[in-house]
Coordinates of C-alpha atoms and ligand atoms in Angstrom, one line a residue:
X1 CA 4.6 11.5 6.8
X2 CA 6.3 8.2 7.6
X3 CA 9.1 8.7 10.1
X4 CA 12.6 7.3 9.5
X5 CA 12.2 5.0 12.3
X6 CA 8.8 3.6 11.1
X7 CA 10.5 3.1 7.6
X8 CA 13.4 1.2 9.1
X9 CA 11.1 -1.1 10.9
X10 CA 9.6 -2.4 7.6
X11 CA 12.2 -5.1 6.4
X12 CA 11.7 -4.3 2.7
X13 CA 12.5 -0.5 3.4
X14 CA 15.3 -1.4 5.8
X15 CA 17.0 -3.2 2.9
X16 CA 17.3 0.0 0.9
X17 CA 20.3 2.3 1.0
X18 CA 19.6 5.2 3.3
X19 CA 19.6 7.8 0.5
X20 CA 17.0 5.7 -1.6
X21 CA 14.8 5.0 1.4
X22 CA 14.5 8.6 2.2
X23 CA 13.5 9.4 -1.3
X24 CA 11.0 6.7 -1.5
X25 CA 9.5 7.8 1.9
X26 CA 9.3 11.3 0.9
X27 CA 7.3 10.4 -2.2
X28 CA 5.0 7.9 -0.6
X29 CA 1.5 8.9 0.8
X30 CA 0.8 8.3 4.5
X31 CA -2.8 6.8 4.4
X32 CA -4.8 6.6 7.5
X33 CA -7.9 4.4 7.6
X34 CA -10.4 3.8 10.2
X35 CA -11.6 0.2 11.2
X36 CA -13.9 -1.2 8.6
X37 CA -13.0 1.4 6.0
X38 CA -12.4 0.2 2.3
X39 CA -9.3 2.0 0.9
X40 CA -8.8 0.0 -2.3
X41 CA -11.4 -1.6 -4.7
X42 CA -11.0 -4.1 -7.5
X43 CA -10.4 -2.3 -10.7
X44 CA -8.7 0.7 -9.0
X45 CA -5.3 1.8 -10.5
X46 CA -2.7 -0.7 -8.9
X47 CA -0.3 0.8 -6.3
X48 CA 2.1 -0.6 -3.9
X49 CA 1.1 -0.8 -0.2
X50 CA 3.1 -1.3 2.9
X51 CA 1.3 -1.7 6.4
X52 CA 2.7 0.6 8.9
X53 CA 0.2 0.2 11.8
X54 CA -2.9 -1.8 12.3
X55 CA -4.1 -4.7 10.2
X56 CA -6.0 -4.8 6.9
X57 CA -7.7 -7.7 5.0
X58 CA -7.7 -8.5 1.2
X59 CA -11.0 -9.6 -0.3
X60 CA -12.0 -11.0 -3.7
X61 CA -15.4 -11.5 -5.2
X62 CA -14.3 -13.7 -8.1
X63 CA -16.6 -16.3 -6.9
X64 CA -19.6 -13.9 -7.0
X65 CA -19.5 -13.2 -3.2
X66 CA -17.0 -11.3 -1.1
X67 CA -14.3 -13.5 0.6
X68 CA -11.3 -12.6 2.7
X69 CA -8.3 -13.9 0.9
X70 CA -5.6 -13.0 3.5
X71 CA -4.6 -10.3 6.2
X72 CA -1.6 -8.2 6.4
X73 CA 0.3 -7.0 9.5
X74 CA 2.7 -4.1 10.2
X75 CA 5.8 -4.5 7.9
X76 CA 4.1 -6.6 5.1
X77 CA 3.5 -5.3 1.7
X78 CA 1.1 -6.0 -1.2
X79 CA 0.0 -4.8 -4.6
X80 CA 3.1 -5.8 -6.4
X81 CA 1.5 -8.5 -8.6
X82 CA -0.8 -6.3 -10.5
X83 CA 2.0 -3.5 -10.7
X84 CA 4.3 -5.9 -12.4
X85 CA 1.6 -7.2 -14.6
X86 CA 0.6 -3.7 -15.6
X87 CA -3.0 -4.5 -14.6
X88 CA -5.5 -2.9 -12.4
X89 CA -5.9 -3.9 -8.7
X90 CA -7.8 -7.3 -8.7
X91 CA -8.6 -7.3 -5.0
X92 CA -10.4 -5.1 -2.7
X93 CA -9.0 -4.0 0.8
X94 CA -10.2 -2.7 4.0
X95 CA -8.9 -2.0 7.5
X96 CA -9.8 -4.5 10.3
X97 CA -8.5 -2.0 12.9
X98 CA -7.4 1.7 12.7
X99 CA -4.4 1.4 10.4
X100 CA -1.7 3.4 8.6
X101 CA -0.5 2.4 5.1
X102 CA 2.2 3.7 3.0
X103 CA 1.3 4.0 -0.6
X104 CA 3.7 4.2 -3.5
X105 CA 2.6 4.9 -7.0
X106 CA 3.5 2.9 -10.1
X107 CA 6.4 5.1 -11.0
X108 CA 7.9 5.2 -7.6
X109 CA 7.6 1.5 -7.2
X110 CA 9.5 1.1 -10.4
X111 CA 12.2 3.4 -9.3
X112 CA 12.6 1.4 -6.0
X113 CA 12.7 -2.0 -7.8
X114 CA 15.2 -0.6 -10.5
X115 CA 17.5 1.0 -8.1
X116 CA 17.7 -1.6 -5.4
X117 CA 18.8 -5.1 -6.2
X118 CA 17.9 -6.1 -2.6
X119 CA 14.4 -4.7 -2.9
X120 CA 14.1 -6.2 -6.3
X121 CA 15.1 -9.7 -4.9
X122 CA 12.6 -9.5 -1.9
X123 CA 9.9 -8.5 -4.1
X124 CA 10.6 -11.2 -6.7
X125 CA 10.7 -13.9 -4.0
X126 CA 7.4 -12.8 -2.5
X127 CA 5.8 -12.6 -6.1
X128 CA 6.9 -16.2 -6.7
X129 CA 5.5 -17.4 -3.2
X130 CA 2.2 -15.6 -3.7
X131 CA 1.6 -16.8 -7.3
X132 CA 2.4 -20.3 -5.9
X133 CA -0.3 -20.0 -3.1
X134 CA -2.7 -18.5 -5.6
X135 CA -2.4 -21.4 -8.0
X136 CA -2.7 -23.9 -5.1
X137 CA -5.9 -22.2 -4.0
X138 CA -7.3 -22.3 -7.5
X139 CA -6.6 -25.9 -7.9
X140 CA -7.9 -26.8 -4.3
X141 CA -11.1 -24.8 -4.4
X142 CA -13.7 -24.8 -7.0
X143 CA -14.3 -21.3 -8.3
X144 CA -17.9 -22.2 -9.1
X145 CA -20.7 -21.0 -6.7
X146 CA -23.2 -23.2 -8.2
X147 CA -23.8 -26.4 -10.2
X148 CA -26.7 -26.5 -12.5
X149 CA -28.2 -29.8 -13.7
X150 CA -30.7 -29.9 -16.5
X151 CA -31.2 -30.5 -20.1
X152 CA -30.2 -28.3 -22.9
X153 CA -33.6 -27.8 -24.3
X154 CA -35.4 -27.4 -21.0
X155 CA -36.6 -23.8 -20.9
X156 CA -36.5 -23.4 -17.1
X157 CA -32.8 -24.7 -17.4
X158 CA -32.1 -22.2 -19.9
X159 CA -33.7 -19.4 -17.9
X160 CA -31.6 -20.5 -14.9
X161 CA -28.4 -20.6 -16.8
X162 CA -29.1 -17.2 -18.4
X163 CA -29.9 -15.8 -14.9
X164 CA -26.7 -17.1 -13.4
X165 CA -24.5 -15.9 -16.1
X166 CA -26.1 -12.5 -16.3
X167 CA -25.8 -12.1 -12.6
X168 CA -22.0 -12.9 -13.0
X169 CA -22.3 -16.1 -10.8
X170 CA -19.6 -18.5 -11.7
X171 CA -21.4 -22.0 -12.3
X172 CA -20.9 -25.4 -13.8
X173 CA -23.5 -26.7 -16.1
X174 CA -24.2 -30.5 -16.2
X175 CA -26.3 -31.4 -19.2
X176 CA -28.6 -34.2 -18.3
X177 CA -29.1 -35.1 -21.9
X178 CA -25.3 -35.6 -22.4
X179 CA -24.1 -39.0 -21.6
X180 CA -20.7 -37.9 -20.5
X181 CA -22.3 -35.3 -18.0
X182 CA -24.9 -37.8 -16.6
X183 CA -22.3 -39.9 -14.9
X184 CA -21.5 -36.9 -12.7
X185 CA -25.1 -36.3 -11.7
X186 CA -26.3 -37.6 -8.3
X187 CA -28.6 -40.6 -8.8
X188 CA -31.3 -39.1 -6.6
X189 CA -31.5 -36.1 -9.0
X190 CA -31.9 -38.2 -12.1
X191 CA -34.8 -40.3 -10.7
X192 CA -38.3 -38.8 -11.0
X193 CA -39.0 -35.4 -12.1
X194 CA -36.4 -33.5 -10.2
X195 CA -34.7 -31.5 -12.9
X196 CA -33.4 -28.8 -13.5
X197 CA -31.7 -28.4 -10.2
X198 CA -29.2 -26.0 -8.8
X199 CA -26.6 -27.0 -6.1
X200 CA -25.4 -23.8 -4.3
X201 CA -22.0 -23.8 -2.6
X202 CA -21.9 -27.7 -2.8
X203 CA -24.5 -27.6 0.1
X204 CA -28.1 -26.7 -0.8
X205 CA -29.9 -28.2 -3.5
X206 CA -32.9 -26.3 -5.2
X207 CA -35.2 -28.5 -7.2
X208 CA -36.9 -26.7 -10.0
X209 CA -36.4 -23.2 -8.5
X210 CA -37.9 -20.1 -9.8
X211 CA -35.7 -17.2 -10.3
X212 CA -36.6 -15.5 -7.2
X213 CA -35.8 -18.7 -5.1
X214 CA -32.4 -18.8 -6.8
X215 CA -31.7 -15.3 -6.2
X216 CA -32.5 -15.6 -2.6
X217 CA -30.4 -18.8 -2.2
X218 CA -27.4 -16.8 -3.8
X219 CA -27.9 -13.9 -1.4
X220 CA -29.0 -11.4 -3.9
X221 CA -31.4 -8.7 -2.8
X222 CA -35.1 -9.3 -3.6
X223 CA -36.8 -7.4 -0.9
X224 CA -36.7 -3.5 -0.4
X225 CA -35.1 -2.5 3.0
X226 CA -37.4 0.5 3.4
X227 CA -40.9 1.5 2.7
X228 CA -40.0 5.0 1.4
X229 CA -37.2 6.2 -1.1
X230 CA -36.1 9.5 -2.6
X231 CA -36.0 7.8 -6.1
X232 CA -37.1 4.6 -7.4
X233 CA -35.4 3.5 -10.6
X234 CA -37.4 1.0 -12.6
X235 CA -35.2 -1.1 -15.0
X236 CA -31.7 -2.3 -14.7
X237 CA -30.2 -1.7 -18.1
X238 CA -27.5 0.9 -18.9
X239 CA -29.7 3.8 -18.2
X240 CA -31.1 2.4 -14.9
X241 CA -27.6 1.4 -13.7
X242 CA -26.2 4.8 -14.3
X243 CA -29.1 6.4 -12.3
X244 CA -28.4 3.9 -9.6
X245 CA -24.6 5.0 -9.6
X246 CA -25.3 8.6 -9.5
X247 CA -28.4 8.4 -7.3
X248 CA -26.4 6.6 -4.6
X249 CA -23.2 8.7 -5.1
X250 CA -25.2 11.9 -4.6
X251 CA -26.6 10.9 -1.3
X252 CA -30.3 10.1 -2.5
X253 CA -31.9 7.1 -0.8
X254 CA -32.1 5.1 -4.0
X255 CA -33.4 1.7 -5.1
X256 CA -33.3 0.0 -8.5
X257 CA -35.8 -2.6 -9.3
X258 CA -35.2 -5.0 -12.2
X259 CA -37.4 -7.7 -13.2
X260 CA -34.7 -10.1 -14.4
X261 CA -31.0 -9.5 -14.1
X262 CA -29.2 -6.2 -14.4
X263 CA -27.7 -5.3 -17.7
X264 CA -30.9 -5.0 -19.7
X265 CA -30.4 -5.4 -23.7
X266 CA -26.7 -4.7 -23.1
X267 CA -26.4 -7.6 -21.0
X268 CA -27.4 -9.8 -23.9
X269 CA -24.6 -8.2 -26.1
X270 CA -21.4 -10.3 -26.6
X271 CA -19.2 -7.3 -27.3
X272 CA -19.9 -3.6 -27.3
X273 CA -17.2 -2.2 -29.3
X274 CA -18.0 1.6 -29.4
X275 CA -18.3 2.2 -25.7
X276 CA -15.9 5.0 -24.5
X277 CA -13.0 3.9 -22.6
X278 CA -12.7 0.2 -23.6
X279 CA -10.7 0.2 -26.9
X280 CA -10.8 -3.7 -27.1
X281 CA -14.5 -3.6 -26.5
X282 CA -16.4 -5.0 -23.4
X283 CA -19.1 -7.6 -23.1
X284 CA -22.5 -6.1 -21.9
X285 CA -22.4 -8.6 -18.9
X286 CA -19.1 -7.4 -17.8
X287 CA -20.2 -3.7 -18.2
X288 CA -23.3 -4.4 -16.1
X289 CA -21.3 -6.2 -13.5
X290 CA -18.9 -3.3 -12.9
X291 CA -21.8 -0.9 -12.8
X292 CA -23.5 -3.0 -10.3
X293 CA -20.5 -3.1 -8.0
X294 CA -20.1 0.6 -8.3
X295 CA -23.9 1.3 -7.5
X296 CA -23.8 -1.0 -4.6
X297 CA -20.6 0.7 -3.3
X298 CA -22.5 4.0 -3.2
X299 CA -25.4 2.3 -1.1
X300 CA -28.0 1.9 -3.8
X301 CA -30.3 -1.0 -3.1
X302 CA -30.5 -3.3 -6.2
X303 CA -33.6 -5.6 -6.4
X304 CA -33.5 -8.4 -8.8
X305 CA -36.2 -10.8 -10.0
X306 CA -38.8 -8.1 -9.1
X307 CA -41.2 -6.6 -11.6
X308 CA -43.0 -3.3 -11.0
X309 CA -46.5 -4.1 -11.8
X310 CA -48.1 -0.6 -11.2
X311 CA -47.2 2.9 -10.7
X312 CA -49.7 5.2 -9.0
X313 CA -48.8 8.9 -9.4
X314 CA -49.5 10.8 -6.2
X315 CA -48.2 14.4 -6.0
X316 CA -45.1 14.6 -3.8
X317 CA -45.0 10.9 -2.9
X318 CA -45.7 8.3 -5.8
X319 CA -46.9 4.7 -5.1
X320 CA -45.0 1.8 -6.5
X321 CA -46.7 -1.8 -6.5
X322 CA -44.2 -4.5 -7.0
X323 CA -45.4 -8.1 -8.1
X324 CA -47.1 -9.7 -5.3
X325 CA -48.8 -6.5 -4.4
X326 CA -45.9 -5.2 -2.3
X327 CA -45.8 -1.3 -2.1
X328 CA -43.3 1.2 -1.6
X329 CA -43.3 5.0 -1.9
X330 CA -41.0 7.3 -3.5
X331 CA -40.6 11.1 -4.1
X332 CA -39.3 10.6 -7.6
X333 CA -39.4 7.9 -10.2
X334 CA -37.0 7.0 -13.0
X335 CA -38.5 5.0 -15.9
X336 CA -35.5 3.1 -17.5
X337 CA -37.5 0.1 -18.7
X338 CA -36.0 0.1 -22.0
X339 CA -37.5 -2.0 -25.0
X340 CA -38.5 -5.6 -25.5
X341 CA -37.3 -7.7 -28.3
X342 CA -39.8 -8.3 -31.3
X343 CA -40.5 -11.9 -32.0
X344 CA -40.9 -13.4 -35.5
X345 CA -44.5 -14.0 -36.4
X346 CA -43.5 -17.1 -38.5
X347 CA -45.4 -20.3 -37.5
X348 CA -43.8 -22.5 -34.8
X349 CA -41.6 -19.8 -33.5
X350 CA -43.3 -18.9 -30.3
X351 CA -43.5 -22.6 -29.3
X352 CA -39.7 -23.0 -29.5
X353 CA -38.6 -20.0 -27.8
X354 CA -35.9 -21.0 -25.2
X355 CA -35.5 -24.4 -27.0
X356 CA -33.4 -23.5 -29.9
X357 CA -35.1 -20.1 -30.7
X358 CA -33.6 -17.2 -28.9
X359 CA -33.4 -13.5 -28.5
X360 CA -29.9 -11.7 -28.4
X361 CA -26.5 -13.3 -28.3
X362 CA -25.5 -13.9 -24.6
X363 CA -22.7 -16.3 -23.5
X364 CA -25.4 -18.8 -22.5
X365 CA -26.5 -19.5 -25.9
X366 CA -23.0 -19.4 -27.3
X367 CA -22.0 -22.8 -25.8
X368 CA -25.1 -24.3 -27.2
X369 CA -24.0 -23.5 -30.8
X370 CA -20.7 -25.1 -30.7
X371 CA -20.0 -27.2 -33.9
X372 CA -23.6 -26.6 -35.2
X373 CA -25.1 -24.8 -38.0
X374 CA -27.3 -21.8 -36.9
X375 CA -29.2 -18.9 -38.3
X376 CA -29.6 -15.4 -37.3
X377 CA -32.5 -13.1 -38.4
X378 CA -31.9 -9.4 -38.8
X379 CA -29.7 -6.8 -40.6
X380 CA -28.8 -4.3 -37.9
X381 CA -25.7 -3.9 -35.7
X382 CA -26.8 -6.2 -33.1
X383 CA -27.3 -9.2 -35.7
X384 CA -23.8 -8.2 -37.1
X385 CA -22.2 -8.4 -33.6
X386 CA -23.9 -11.8 -32.9
X387 CA -22.7 -13.2 -36.2
X388 CA -19.1 -12.4 -35.6
X389 CA -19.4 -13.6 -32.0
X390 CA -21.1 -16.9 -32.9
X391 CA -18.6 -17.5 -35.6
X392 CA -16.2 -18.4 -32.8
X393 CA -18.4 -21.2 -31.6
X394 CA -20.8 -22.4 -34.5
X395 CA -19.7 -24.6 -37.5
X396 CA -21.8 -22.3 -39.9
X397 CA -23.6 -19.0 -39.2
X398 CA -26.1 -17.9 -41.7
X399 CA -27.4 -14.3 -41.4
X400 CA -30.9 -14.0 -43.1
X401 CA -31.8 -10.4 -44.0
X402 CA -35.2 -9.3 -45.4
X403 CA -33.7 -6.4 -47.2
X404 CA -31.4 -6.6 -50.4
X405 CA -28.4 -4.8 -48.8
X406 CA -26.6 -4.6 -45.3
X407 CA -25.3 -1.3 -46.1
X408 CA -28.3 0.8 -44.9
X409 CA -28.8 -0.9 -41.6
X410 CA -25.3 -2.1 -40.3
X411 CA -22.0 -0.2 -39.5
X412 CA -19.3 -0.6 -42.1
X413 CA -16.8 -2.0 -39.6
X414 CA -19.2 -5.0 -38.7
X415 CA -19.9 -5.7 -42.5
X416 CA -16.0 -5.9 -42.9
X417 CA -15.6 -8.2 -40.0
X418 CA -18.5 -10.4 -41.3
X419 CA -16.9 -10.6 -44.8
X420 CA -13.6 -11.6 -43.1
X421 CA -15.2 -14.7 -41.4
X422 CA -15.4 -17.8 -43.5
X423 CA -18.0 -19.5 -41.5
X424 CA -20.4 -16.7 -41.9
X425 CA -22.7 -16.4 -44.8
X426 CA -25.2 -13.7 -45.5
X427 CA -28.4 -14.3 -47.5
X428 CA -30.2 -11.1 -48.5
X429 CA -33.9 -10.9 -49.5
X430 CA -34.9 -13.9 -47.4
X431 CA -37.5 -14.4 -44.8
X432 CA -38.2 -17.2 -42.3
X433 CA -41.7 -18.8 -42.9
X434 CA -41.6 -21.7 -40.3
X435 CA -39.8 -23.2 -37.3
X436 CA -39.9 -26.9 -37.1
X437 CA -39.3 -29.1 -33.9
X438 CA -41.1 -30.9 -31.2
X439 CA -38.9 -30.8 -28.1
X440 CA -36.5 -28.2 -29.6
X441 CA -35.8 -26.6 -33.1
X442 CA -34.7 -28.8 -35.8
X443 CA -35.3 -26.9 -38.9
X444 CA -36.5 -23.7 -40.5
X445 CA -38.3 -22.9 -43.6
X446 CA -36.9 -20.0 -45.5
X447 CA -38.4 -18.1 -48.5
X448 CA -36.0 -16.2 -51.0
X449 CA -36.8 -13.2 -53.1
X450 CA -38.2 -15.5 -56.0
X451 CA -40.6 -17.2 -53.5
X452 CA -38.8 -20.4 -53.5
X453 CA -39.1 -22.2 -50.1
X454 CA -36.5 -24.2 -48.6
X455 CA -36.3 -26.5 -45.5
X456 CA -33.0 -26.3 -43.8
X457 CA -31.7 -28.2 -40.6
X458 CA -31.1 -25.7 -37.8
X459 CA -29.6 -26.0 -34.3
X460 CA -30.5 -22.5 -33.4
X461 CA -32.5 -19.5 -34.6
X462 CA -31.6 -16.1 -33.1
X463 CA -33.7 -13.1 -33.7
X464 CA -32.6 -9.6 -33.9
X465 CA -35.7 -7.9 -35.6
X466 CA -35.9 -4.8 -33.5
X467 CA -37.7 -4.0 -30.3
X468 CA -40.7 -2.0 -28.9
X469 CA -41.3 0.1 -25.8
X470 CA -43.5 -1.7 -23.3
X471 CA -45.3 1.0 -21.6
X472 CA -48.9 -0.3 -21.4
X473 CA -48.6 -1.0 -17.9
X474 CA -47.9 2.6 -16.9
X475 CA -50.5 5.2 -15.9
X476 CA -52.8 6.1 -18.9
X477 CA -52.2 9.9 -18.2
X478 CA -48.4 9.6 -18.9
X479 CA -47.9 11.1 -22.4
X480 CA -46.5 8.6 -25.1
X481 CA -45.8 8.7 -28.8
X482 CA -47.7 7.0 -31.4
X483 CA -45.3 4.0 -30.9
X484 CA -45.6 4.0 -27.0
X485 CA -42.4 5.7 -26.2
X486 CA -42.5 8.2 -23.3
X487 CA -42.6 11.8 -24.2
X488 CA -40.3 14.2 -21.9
X489 CA -39.2 17.8 -21.5
X490 CA -39.7 20.0 -24.6
X491 CA -41.7 17.3 -26.6
X492 CA -44.5 17.2 -24.0
X493 CA -48.0 18.4 -25.3
X494 CA -49.6 18.3 -21.9
X495 CA -48.0 20.0 -18.9
X496 CA -50.1 21.4 -16.1
X497 CA -47.4 23.0 -13.7
X498 CA -46.4 26.6 -13.6
X499 CA -42.7 25.7 -13.9
X500 CA -41.3 24.4 -17.0
X501 CA -40.6 20.6 -17.0
X502 CA -37.1 19.4 -16.7
X503 CA -35.4 17.8 -19.7
X504 CA -36.1 14.2 -18.9
X505 CA -39.3 14.8 -17.1
X506 CA -42.5 13.2 -18.2
X507 CA -45.8 15.2 -18.1
X508 CA -46.3 13.9 -14.5
X509 CA -44.2 15.9 -12.1
X510 CA -41.4 13.7 -10.4
X511 CA -41.7 10.9 -12.9
X512 CA -38.7 10.9 -15.3
X513 CA -37.7 8.7 -18.3
X514 CA -34.2 7.8 -19.4
X515 CA -32.8 5.4 -22.1
X516 CA -34.3 3.5 -24.9
X517 CA -37.9 3.8 -23.5
X518 CA -37.9 7.6 -24.1
X519 CA -39.3 9.0 -27.2
X520 CA -36.5 10.1 -29.6
X521 CA -33.7 8.7 -27.7
X522 CA -30.5 7.5 -29.4
X523 CA -30.8 3.9 -28.8
X524 CA -27.3 3.1 -27.7
X525 CA -25.5 2.2 -24.5
X526 CA -23.5 5.5 -24.2
X527 CA -26.6 7.5 -24.7
X528 CA -28.6 5.3 -22.0
X529 CA -25.9 5.8 -19.5
X530 CA -25.6 9.6 -20.3
X531 CA -29.3 10.0 -19.7
X532 CA -29.3 7.8 -16.8
X533 CA -26.6 9.9 -15.2
X534 CA -28.2 13.3 -16.2
X535 CA -31.6 12.5 -14.8
X536 CA -30.4 12.3 -11.3
X537 CA -29.4 16.0 -11.6
X538 CA -32.9 16.7 -12.7
X539 CA -34.4 14.5 -9.8
X540 CA -32.4 16.8 -7.3
X541 CA -33.9 20.0 -8.9
X542 CA -37.4 18.5 -8.6
X543 CA -36.9 17.5 -5.0
X544 CA -35.8 21.0 -4.2
X545 CA -39.1 22.2 -5.7
X546 CA -40.9 19.8 -3.2
X547 CA -38.8 21.3 -0.4
X548 CA -39.9 24.8 -1.4
X549 CA -43.4 24.1 -1.8
X550 CA -43.5 22.7 1.8
X551 CA -41.4 25.6 3.2
Ligands
FAD601 C1 -27.6 -7.7 -28.8 C2 -27.6 -6.3 -28.7 C3 -26.3 -5.7 -29.0 C4 -26.2 -4.4 -28.7 N1 -24.9 -3.7 -29.0 C5 -24.8 -2.3 -28.8 C6 -23.4 -1.8 -28.9 O1 -22.6 -2.3 -29.4 N2 -23.4 -0.4 -28.9 C7 -24.3 0.3 -28.3 O2 -24.3 1.5 -28.1 N3 -25.6 -0.2 -28.1 C8 -25.9 -1.6 -28.3 N4 -27.1 -2.0 -28.0 C9 -28.3 -1.2 -27.6 C10 -28.2 -1.0 -26.2 O3 -27.9 -2.3 -25.6 C11 -29.4 -0.4 -25.8 O4 -29.5 0.9 -26.3 C12 -29.4 -0.2 -24.1 O5 -29.3 -1.4 -23.5 C13 -30.6 0.6 -23.6 O6 -30.5 0.8 -22.4 P1 -31.7 1.0 -21.3 O7 -31.2 1.0 -20.0 O8 -32.6 2.1 -21.9 O9 -32.7 -0.2 -21.5 P2 -32.6 -1.7 -21.5 O10 -31.1 -2.2 -21.8 O11 -33.8 -2.2 -22.5 O12 -33.1 -2.1 -20.0 C14 -34.3 -2.1 -19.5 C15 -34.5 -3.0 -18.4 O13 -35.6 -2.8 -17.7 C16 -36.2 -4.0 -17.2 N5 -37.6 -3.7 -17.0 C17 -38.6 -3.5 -17.8 N6 -39.8 -3.3 -17.3 C18 -39.6 -3.6 -16.0 C19 -40.6 -3.4 -15.0 N7 -41.7 -3.2 -15.1 N8 -40.0 -3.9 -13.6 C20 -38.7 -4.0 -13.5 N9 -37.8 -4.2 -14.6 C21 -38.2 -3.8 -15.9 C22 -35.9 -5.0 -18.1 O14 -35.8 -6.4 -17.7 C23 -34.4 -4.5 -18.7 O15 -33.4 -5.2 -17.8 C24 -27.3 -3.5 -28.3 C25 -28.6 -4.2 -28.1 C26 -28.7 -5.4 -28.3 C27 -30.0 -6.1 -27.9

């Protein structure tokens, strides 16, 4: 416990009446941390901290990479700003040398401020000073890590924008097709065929980089650190991310491999409203970002822009072949590869993908729809969510639905939300026949229930017409249902082992499946997260069977 002499040495505590100081000290925690140890993470419940011994540093990763904001010495305090705002901690802290800190919880901090006008005045002055410093820093320094320069309808530029936003890298986009942006673009980049380009940290310019080069330049991991793992998770959607968190936290040597950016389908969702614990909803990108931080904190390696090209089952130690023929080995595999969007088969659609025709409803596309008339195709919840989301950007949103009603395919709350939006129109019994455009989408041709065709100017066409499992690349011996989804546990028809299969195990021992790729799974974020978490328990049990077999 903090001694009276130690408390008196802290100016803030010294300003308290003795009785109040004793009460506060008796209620405070005496936290001891070793050098380099993290004791507070962004998003943790806010608390009030006073440094008693040692030195601590405060970090932020608002710019997409960890940066030291300030340090605190004995006698100094922090944490009061989020406490007063009723928010969670928005910084992470670690000790620079062996340190002791006094931690007060919210209620005790409130008691101290309410009962001591001296403490309240000291804290108020500090808050004013700190908020002033924060705003100076905000104005002086760009929060952007990258500047992307390229045209709106350039497909590589679109992919780069999508990649930056899905990896939560703060960036500025200068549209080379827009006169007002062109004046800010360096002449050298506008000459010749040098766009799109990405300027990282205002220092390095990458001309027409592929996603891997961009990821490397941003310091994202693209190479495995080892050659062997306890578990390799393939796919970084909600199921893969949950497995990554549980695998790392339960001490398994874990790597998650994602071919694009973490988040999967959920990463393209503007707002997930039904995920437990987020009463106001949460964007899929934000959810994925939080999960990533959590997985990394537990030591899981996360590879981005890497595709698993082949899985070669070998009893006890499976072979994983990454793109470029790079190999790693693993005792267990979690297949969390989800599903891939279906594309409209209408003429012209394939040629315009990324240039006005898109899947999903991510923030990347939202900005492009500002002030325009756009069309969405599909009658499910994802189409409904997107219609509500885009209504805040586009001038007019038309939802084209092949069926003659929404009730059977869309949740009631979404139908109500759509009805309340004046700029969203629903057309039932309508199909898209053609997409028209040369460098980008200009119009679509629709056909109504009576067979009448109409050509309509369109700035965007967004497809939400379902998805399919892509499992053809997996070993032929892996059991699938008629639609290619992976069979697991009790649904298996072929199983050669003496023991029974674990619930999420495929017919090849040690290869598990979780989330949307699994046959009969509930195609939702929560169920993907649930299966991704559960599967690690089965991986443990499976690894035990290997240990017994070799004992
Ligand atoms: C627009 C939209 C809105 C949605 N809204 C909601 C909602 O509000 N609530 C809700 O509960 N659900 C919602 N869903 C459904 C939910 O997002 C999915 O059920 C969930 O994402 C499935 O998670 P998953 O991890 O199984 O697969 P996915 O999210 O599909 O992720 C699979 C990942 O695996 C990667 N991958 C595939 N193959 C490979 C390979 N060979 N190598 C490396 N990586 C690979 C893919 O790139 C992808 O990132 C929505 C879906 C969409 C599309």
